[in-house]
Amino acid sequence: MAELFSDLPEALENTVEIAKRCNIEVKLGKHFLPDYPIPDGMTIDEYFRKVSFDGLEERLSVLLPRTPPRTTRPSVRSMSTG
């Protein structure tokens, strides 16, 4: 990077300053997820499955709108000639 921006030393200095400000400490082994209310009578797994399925149905209804099945015309061979 120093070679790429050798004509802009202030860009390198700014990059170093930004990097110094980007500091995060992560506690391993601990989850930081929000608590969602689960409806009574459902486990978290059941609720997750339901919400996932409902979301999939919603997305698929946009991608694949339901249309009535096409009716096929009878073939010439199956028509009786009278």
mmCIF file of N, CA and C in Angstrom:
data_model
loop_
_atom_site.group_PDB
_atom_site.id
_atom_site.type_symbol
_atom_site.label_atom_id
_atom_site.label_comp_id
_atom_site.label_asym_id
_atom_site.label_seq_id
_atom_site.Cartn_x
_atom_site.Cartn_y
_atom_site.Cartn_z
ATOM 1 N N MET A 1 0.827 -1.183 0.000
ATOM 2 C CA MET A 1 0.000 0.000 0.000
ATOM 3 C C MET A 1 0.874 1.250 0.000
ATOM 4 N N ALA A 2 1.987 1.186 0.732
ATOM 5 C CA ALA A 2 2.900 2.326 0.774
ATOM 6 C C ALA A 2 3.427 2.633 -0.615
ATOM 7 N N GLU A 3 3.678 1.589 -1.384
ATOM 8 C CA GLU A 3 4.177 1.777 -2.742
ATOM 9 C C GLU A 3 3.092 2.372 -3.635
ATOM 10 N N LEU A 4 1.880 1.885 -3.468
ATOM 11 C CA LEU A 4 0.770 2.329 -4.302
ATOM 12 C C LEU A 4 0.444 3.802 -4.068
ATOM 13 N N PHE A 5 0.516 4.249 -2.805
ATOM 14 C CA PHE A 5 0.178 5.627 -2.474
ATOM 15 C C PHE A 5 1.411 6.443 -2.079
ATOM 16 N N SER A 6 2.542 6.140 -2.651
ATOM 17 C CA SER A 6 3.771 6.856 -2.297
ATOM 18 C C SER A 6 3.687 8.342 -2.632
ATOM 19 N N ASP A 7 2.862 8.695 -3.606
ATOM 20 C CA ASP A 7 2.716 10.107 -3.971
ATOM 21 C C ASP A 7 1.739 10.838 -3.053
ATOM 22 N N LEU A 8 1.051 10.107 -2.162
ATOM 23 C CA LEU A 8 0.095 10.714 -1.233
ATOM 24 C C LEU A 8 0.402 10.271 0.201
ATOM 25 N N PRO A 9 1.441 10.810 0.799
ATOM 26 C CA PRO A 9 1.816 10.366 2.150
ATOM 27 C C PRO A 9 0.720 10.613 3.182
ATOM 28 N N GLU A 10 -0.091 11.656 2.975
ATOM 29 C CA GLU A 10 -1.168 11.922 3.937
ATOM 30 C C GLU A 10 -2.234 10.818 3.905
ATOM 31 N N ALA A 11 -2.402 10.167 2.763
ATOM 32 C CA ALA A 11 -3.345 9.045 2.684
ATOM 33 C C ALA A 11 -2.860 7.892 3.556
ATOM 34 N N LEU A 12 -1.576 7.642 3.540
ATOM 35 C CA LEU A 12 -1.015 6.584 4.386
ATOM 36 C C LEU A 12 -1.162 6.929 5.863
ATOM 37 N N GLU A 13 -0.906 8.179 6.201
ATOM 38 C CA GLU A 13 -1.029 8.607 7.592
ATOM 39 C C GLU A 13 -2.476 8.477 8.064
ATOM 40 N N ASN A 14 -3.406 8.881 7.204
ATOM 41 C CA ASN A 14 -4.827 8.771 7.561
ATOM 42 C C ASN A 14 -5.240 7.312 7.750
ATOM 43 N N THR A 15 -4.711 6.440 6.918
ATOM 44 C CA THR A 15 -5.024 5.018 7.034
ATOM 45 C C THR A 15 -4.555 4.476 8.377
ATOM 46 N N VAL A 16 -3.375 4.872 8.796
ATOM 47 C CA VAL A 16 -2.847 4.429 10.090
ATOM 48 C C VAL A 16 -3.712 4.966 11.223
ATOM 49 N N GLU A 17 -4.122 6.219 11.136
ATOM 50 C CA GLU A 17 -4.966 6.815 12.178
ATOM 51 C C GLU A 17 -6.311 6.100 12.269
ATOM 52 N N ILE A 18 -6.897 5.788 11.130
ATOM 53 C CA ILE A 18 -8.177 5.068 11.122
ATOM 54 C C ILE A 18 -7.993 3.684 11.728
ATOM 55 N N ALA A 19 -6.930 3.003 11.366
ATOM 56 C CA ALA A 19 -6.671 1.662 11.901
ATOM 57 C C ALA A 19 -6.510 1.694 13.420
ATOM 58 N N LYS A 20 -5.900 2.743 13.954
ATOM 59 C CA LYS A 20 -5.734 2.857 15.404
ATOM 60 C C LYS A 20 -7.081 2.991 16.110
ATOM 61 N N ARG A 21 -8.045 3.622 15.446
ATOM 62 C CA ARG A 21 -9.367 3.838 16.046
ATOM 63 C C ARG A 21 -10.265 2.603 15.940
ATOM 64 N N CYS A 22 -9.941 1.709 15.056
ATOM 65 C CA CYS A 22 -10.750 0.497 14.847
ATOM 66 C C CYS A 22 -10.240 -0.604 15.755
ATOM 67 N N ASN A 23 -10.758 -0.631 16.956
ATOM 68 C CA ASN A 23 -10.325 -1.628 17.922
ATOM 69 C C ASN A 23 -11.563 -2.262 18.537
ATOM 70 N N ILE A 24 -11.610 -3.564 18.513
ATOM 71 C CA ILE A 24 -12.753 -4.268 19.086
ATOM 72 C C ILE A 24 -12.246 -5.498 19.830
ATOM 73 N N GLU A 25 -12.867 -5.755 20.948
ATOM 74 C CA GLU A 25 -12.542 -6.952 21.712
ATOM 75 C C GLU A 25 -13.761 -7.859 21.682
ATOM 76 N N VAL A 26 -13.562 -9.081 21.256
ATOM 77 C CA VAL A 26 -14.652 -10.042 21.142
ATOM 78 C C VAL A 26 -14.470 -11.116 22.200
ATOM 79 N N LYS A 27 -15.519 -11.341 22.976
ATOM 80 C CA LYS A 27 -15.479 -12.403 23.978
ATOM 81 C C LYS A 27 -15.868 -13.699 23.289
ATOM 82 N N LEU A 28 -14.942 -14.615 23.224
ATOM 83 C CA LEU A 28 -15.197 -15.887 22.565
ATOM 84 C C LEU A 28 -16.061 -16.782 23.442
ATOM 85 N N GLY A 29 -16.913 -17.558 22.801
ATOM 86 C CA GLY A 29 -17.761 -18.492 23.519
ATOM 87 C C GLY A 29 -19.043 -17.889 24.049
ATOM 88 N N LYS A 30 -19.280 -16.605 23.812
ATOM 89 C CA LYS A 30 -20.500 -15.965 24.282
ATOM 90 C C LYS A 30 -21.277 -15.452 23.075
ATOM 91 N N HIS A 31 -22.584 -15.675 23.086
ATOM 92 C CA HIS A 31 -23.437 -15.235 21.987
ATOM 93 C C HIS A 31 -24.069 -13.894 22.337
ATOM 94 N N PHE A 32 -24.140 -13.025 21.362
ATOM 95 C CA PHE A 32 -24.736 -11.714 21.557
ATOM 96 C C PHE A 32 -25.914 -11.563 20.606
ATOM 97 N N LEU A 33 -26.954 -12.338 20.856
ATOM 98 C CA LEU A 33 -28.139 -12.308 20.017
ATOM 99 C C LEU A 33 -29.307 -11.742 20.818
ATOM 100 N N PRO A 34 -30.231 -11.062 20.150
ATOM 101 C CA PRO A 34 -31.384 -10.520 20.877
ATOM 102 C C PRO A 34 -32.335 -11.637 21.307
ATOM 103 N N ASP A 35 -33.099 -11.373 22.351
ATOM 104 C CA ASP A 35 -34.122 -12.315 22.803
ATOM 105 C C ASP A 35 -35.427 -11.975 22.091
ATOM 106 N N TYR A 36 -35.980 -12.955 21.384
ATOM 107 C CA TYR A 36 -37.251 -12.764 20.703
ATOM 108 C C TYR A 36 -38.335 -13.466 21.507
ATOM 109 N N PRO A 37 -39.501 -12.825 21.620
ATOM 110 C CA PRO A 37 -40.579 -13.499 22.344
ATOM 111 C C PRO A 37 -41.076 -14.704 21.541
ATOM 112 N N ILE A 38 -41.206 -15.830 22.199
ATOM 113 C CA ILE A 38 -41.679 -17.065 21.577
ATOM 114 C C ILE A 38 -43.131 -17.263 22.009
ATOM 115 N N PRO A 39 -44.044 -17.531 21.061
ATOM 116 C CA PRO A 39 -45.441 -17.743 21.447
ATOM 117 C C PRO A 39 -45.583 -18.903 22.434
ATOM 118 N N ASP A 40 -46.555 -18.769 23.323
ATOM 119 C CA ASP A 40 -46.816 -19.833 24.299
ATOM 120 C C ASP A 40 -47.142 -21.130 23.574
ATOM 121 N N GLY A 41 -46.667 -22.216 24.114
ATOM 122 C CA GLY A 41 -46.955 -23.528 23.551
ATOM 123 C C GLY A 41 -46.013 -23.940 22.434
ATOM 124 N N MET A 42 -45.024 -23.106 22.119
ATOM 125 C CA MET A 42 -44.063 -23.438 21.066
ATOM 126 C C MET A 42 -42.659 -23.407 21.640
ATOM 127 N N THR A 43 -41.827 -24.299 21.139
ATOM 128 C CA THR A 43 -40.412 -24.234 21.493
ATOM 129 C C THR A 43 -39.747 -23.257 20.535
ATOM 130 N N ILE A 44 -38.534 -22.866 20.840
ATOM 131 C CA ILE A 44 -37.819 -21.952 19.955
ATOM 132 C C ILE A 44 -37.578 -22.602 18.590
ATOM 133 N N ASP A 45 -37.341 -23.919 18.586
ATOM 134 C CA ASP A 45 -37.140 -24.623 17.317
ATOM 135 C C ASP A 45 -38.413 -24.639 16.480
ATOM 136 N N GLU A 46 -39.556 -24.881 17.122
ATOM 137 C CA GLU A 46 -40.835 -24.884 16.399
ATOM 138 C C GLU A 46 -41.140 -23.501 15.838
ATOM 139 N N TYR A 47 -40.902 -22.478 16.651
ATOM 140 C CA TYR A 47 -41.178 -21.114 16.205
ATOM 141 C C TYR A 47 -40.246 -20.714 15.064
ATOM 142 N N PHE A 48 -38.981 -21.069 15.173
ATOM 143 C CA PHE A 48 -38.020 -20.761 14.110
ATOM 144 C C PHE A 48 -38.435 -21.437 12.809
ATOM 145 N N ARG A 49 -38.865 -22.692 12.905
ATOM 146 C CA ARG A 49 -39.315 -23.423 11.717
ATOM 147 C C ARG A 49 -40.535 -22.732 11.095
ATOM 148 N N LYS A 50 -41.497 -22.318 11.936
ATOM 149 C CA LYS A 50 -42.711 -21.671 11.437
ATOM 150 C C LYS A 50 -42.386 -20.340 10.762
ATOM 151 N N VAL A 51 -41.590 -19.521 11.424
ATOM 152 C CA VAL A 51 -41.239 -18.213 10.867
ATOM 153 C C VAL A 51 -40.458 -18.381 9.562
ATOM 154 N N SER A 52 -39.567 -19.349 9.526
ATOM 155 C CA SER A 52 -38.785 -19.607 8.312
ATOM 156 C C SER A 52 -39.693 -20.048 7.173
ATOM 157 N N PHE A 53 -40.605 -20.959 7.455
ATOM 158 C CA PHE A 53 -41.514 -21.463 6.429
ATOM 159 C C PHE A 53 -42.426 -20.350 5.924
ATOM 160 N N ASP A 54 -42.967 -19.534 6.851
ATOM 161 C CA ASP A 54 -43.832 -18.423 6.447
ATOM 162 C C ASP A 54 -43.077 -17.438 5.561
ATOM 163 N N GLY A 55 -41.837 -17.142 5.921
ATOM 164 C CA GLY A 55 -41.029 -16.228 5.114
ATOM 165 C C GLY A 55 -40.730 -16.794 3.743
ATOM 166 N N LEU A 56 -40.466 -18.103 3.687
ATOM 167 C CA LEU A 56 -40.210 -18.748 2.400
ATOM 168 C C LEU A 56 -41.447 -18.686 1.519
ATOM 169 N N GLU A 57 -42.613 -18.984 2.088
ATOM 170 C CA GLU A 57 -43.852 -18.916 1.311
ATOM 171 C C GLU A 57 -44.080 -17.513 0.770
ATOM 172 N N GLU A 58 -43.814 -16.505 1.593
ATOM 173 C CA GLU A 58 -44.003 -15.119 1.165
ATOM 174 C C GLU A 58 -43.080 -14.781 -0.002
ATOM 175 N N ARG A 59 -41.833 -15.177 0.094
ATOM 176 C CA ARG A 59 -40.879 -14.873 -0.974
ATOM 177 C C ARG A 59 -41.201 -15.646 -2.249
ATOM 178 N N LEU A 60 -41.579 -16.902 -2.100
ATOM 179 C CA LEU A 60 -41.907 -17.704 -3.274
ATOM 180 C C LEU A 60 -43.166 -17.200 -3.964
ATOM 181 N N SER A 61 -44.117 -16.653 -3.201
ATOM 182 C CA SER A 61 -45.336 -16.138 -3.823
ATOM 183 C C SER A 61 -45.033 -14.947 -4.723
ATOM 184 N N VAL A 62 -43.976 -14.222 -4.408
ATOM 185 C CA VAL A 62 -43.568 -13.104 -5.263
ATOM 186 C C VAL A 62 -42.826 -13.632 -6.486
ATOM 187 N N LEU A 63 -41.947 -14.597 -6.266
ATOM 188 C CA LEU A 63 -41.153 -15.139 -7.367
ATOM 189 C C LEU A 63 -41.960 -16.046 -8.285
ATOM 190 N N LEU A 64 -42.841 -16.829 -7.698
ATOM 191 C CA LEU A 64 -43.616 -17.811 -8.462
ATOM 192 C C LEU A 64 -45.100 -17.631 -8.159
ATOM 193 N N PRO A 65 -45.734 -16.610 -8.753
ATOM 194 C CA PRO A 65 -47.154 -16.391 -8.456
ATOM 195 C C PRO A 65 -47.979 -17.609 -8.862
ATOM 196 N N ARG A 66 -48.958 -17.897 -8.052
ATOM 197 C CA ARG A 66 -49.807 -19.061 -8.343
ATOM 198 C C ARG A 66 -50.736 -18.727 -9.497
ATOM 199 N N THR A 67 -50.737 -19.571 -10.476
ATOM 200 C CA THR A 67 -51.648 -19.423 -11.607
ATOM 201 C C THR A 67 -52.430 -20.717 -11.718
ATOM 202 N N PRO A 68 -53.666 -20.609 -12.195
ATOM 203 C CA PRO A 68 -54.424 -21.855 -12.319
ATOM 204 C C PRO A 68 -53.728 -22.803 -13.285
ATOM 205 N N PRO A 69 -53.809 -24.098 -13.025
ATOM 206 C CA PRO A 69 -53.144 -25.040 -13.927
ATOM 207 C C PRO A 69 -53.734 -24.961 -15.327
ATOM 208 N N ARG A 70 -52.872 -25.102 -16.305
ATOM 209 C CA ARG A 70 -53.336 -25.068 -17.695
ATOM 210 C C ARG A 70 -54.123 -26.328 -17.991
ATOM 211 N N THR A 71 -55.204 -26.130 -18.672
ATOM 212 C CA THR A 71 -55.955 -27.304 -19.109
ATOM 213 C C THR A 71 -55.419 -27.704 -20.466
ATOM 214 N N THR A 72 -55.241 -28.957 -20.638
ATOM 215 C CA THR A 72 -54.711 -29.426 -21.917
ATOM 216 C C THR A 72 -55.864 -29.773 -22.838
ATOM 217 N N ARG A 73 -55.644 -29.546 -24.077
ATOM 218 C CA ARG A 73 -56.662 -29.904 -25.070
ATOM 219 C C ARG A 73 -56.574 -31.400 -25.339
ATOM 220 N N PRO A 74 -57.696 -32.002 -25.587
ATOM 221 C CA PRO A 74 -57.631 -33.426 -25.916
ATOM 222 C C PRO A 74 -56.879 -33.638 -27.220
ATOM 223 N N SER A 75 -56.149 -34.687 -27.278
ATOM 224 C CA SER A 75 -55.406 -34.955 -28.504
ATOM 225 C C SER A 75 -56.364 -35.407 -29.596
ATOM 226 N N VAL A 76 -55.911 -35.263 -30.805
ATOM 227 C CA VAL A 76 -56.736 -35.640 -31.952
ATOM 228 C C VAL A 76 -57.074 -37.124 -31.880
ATOM 229 N N ARG A 77 -56.170 -37.930 -31.426
ATOM 230 C CA ARG A 77 -56.394 -39.374 -31.364
ATOM 231 C C ARG A 77 -57.485 -39.748 -30.362
ATOM 232 N N SER A 78 -57.611 -38.959 -29.285
ATOM 233 C CA SER A 78 -58.589 -39.335 -28.276
ATOM 234 C C SER A 78 -59.995 -38.858 -28.610
ATOM 235 N N MET A 79 -60.136 -37.997 -29.600
ATOM 236 C CA MET A 79 -61.467 -37.529 -29.971
ATOM 237 C C MET A 79 -62.157 -38.593 -30.819
ATOM 238 N N SER A 80 -63.404 -38.777 -30.528
ATOM 239 C CA SER A 80 -64.127 -39.774 -31.327
ATOM 240 C C SER A 80 -64.702 -39.108 -32.568
ATOM 241 N N THR A 81 -64.653 -39.812 -33.638
ATOM 242 C CA THR A 81 -65.233 -39.295 -34.882
ATOM 243 C C THR A 81 -66.555 -40.002 -35.071
ATOM 244 N N GLY A 82 -67.545 -39.238 -35.244
ATOM 245 C CA GLY A 82 -68.823 -39.876 -35.258
ATOM 246 C C GLY A 82 -69.487 -39.861 -36.494
#
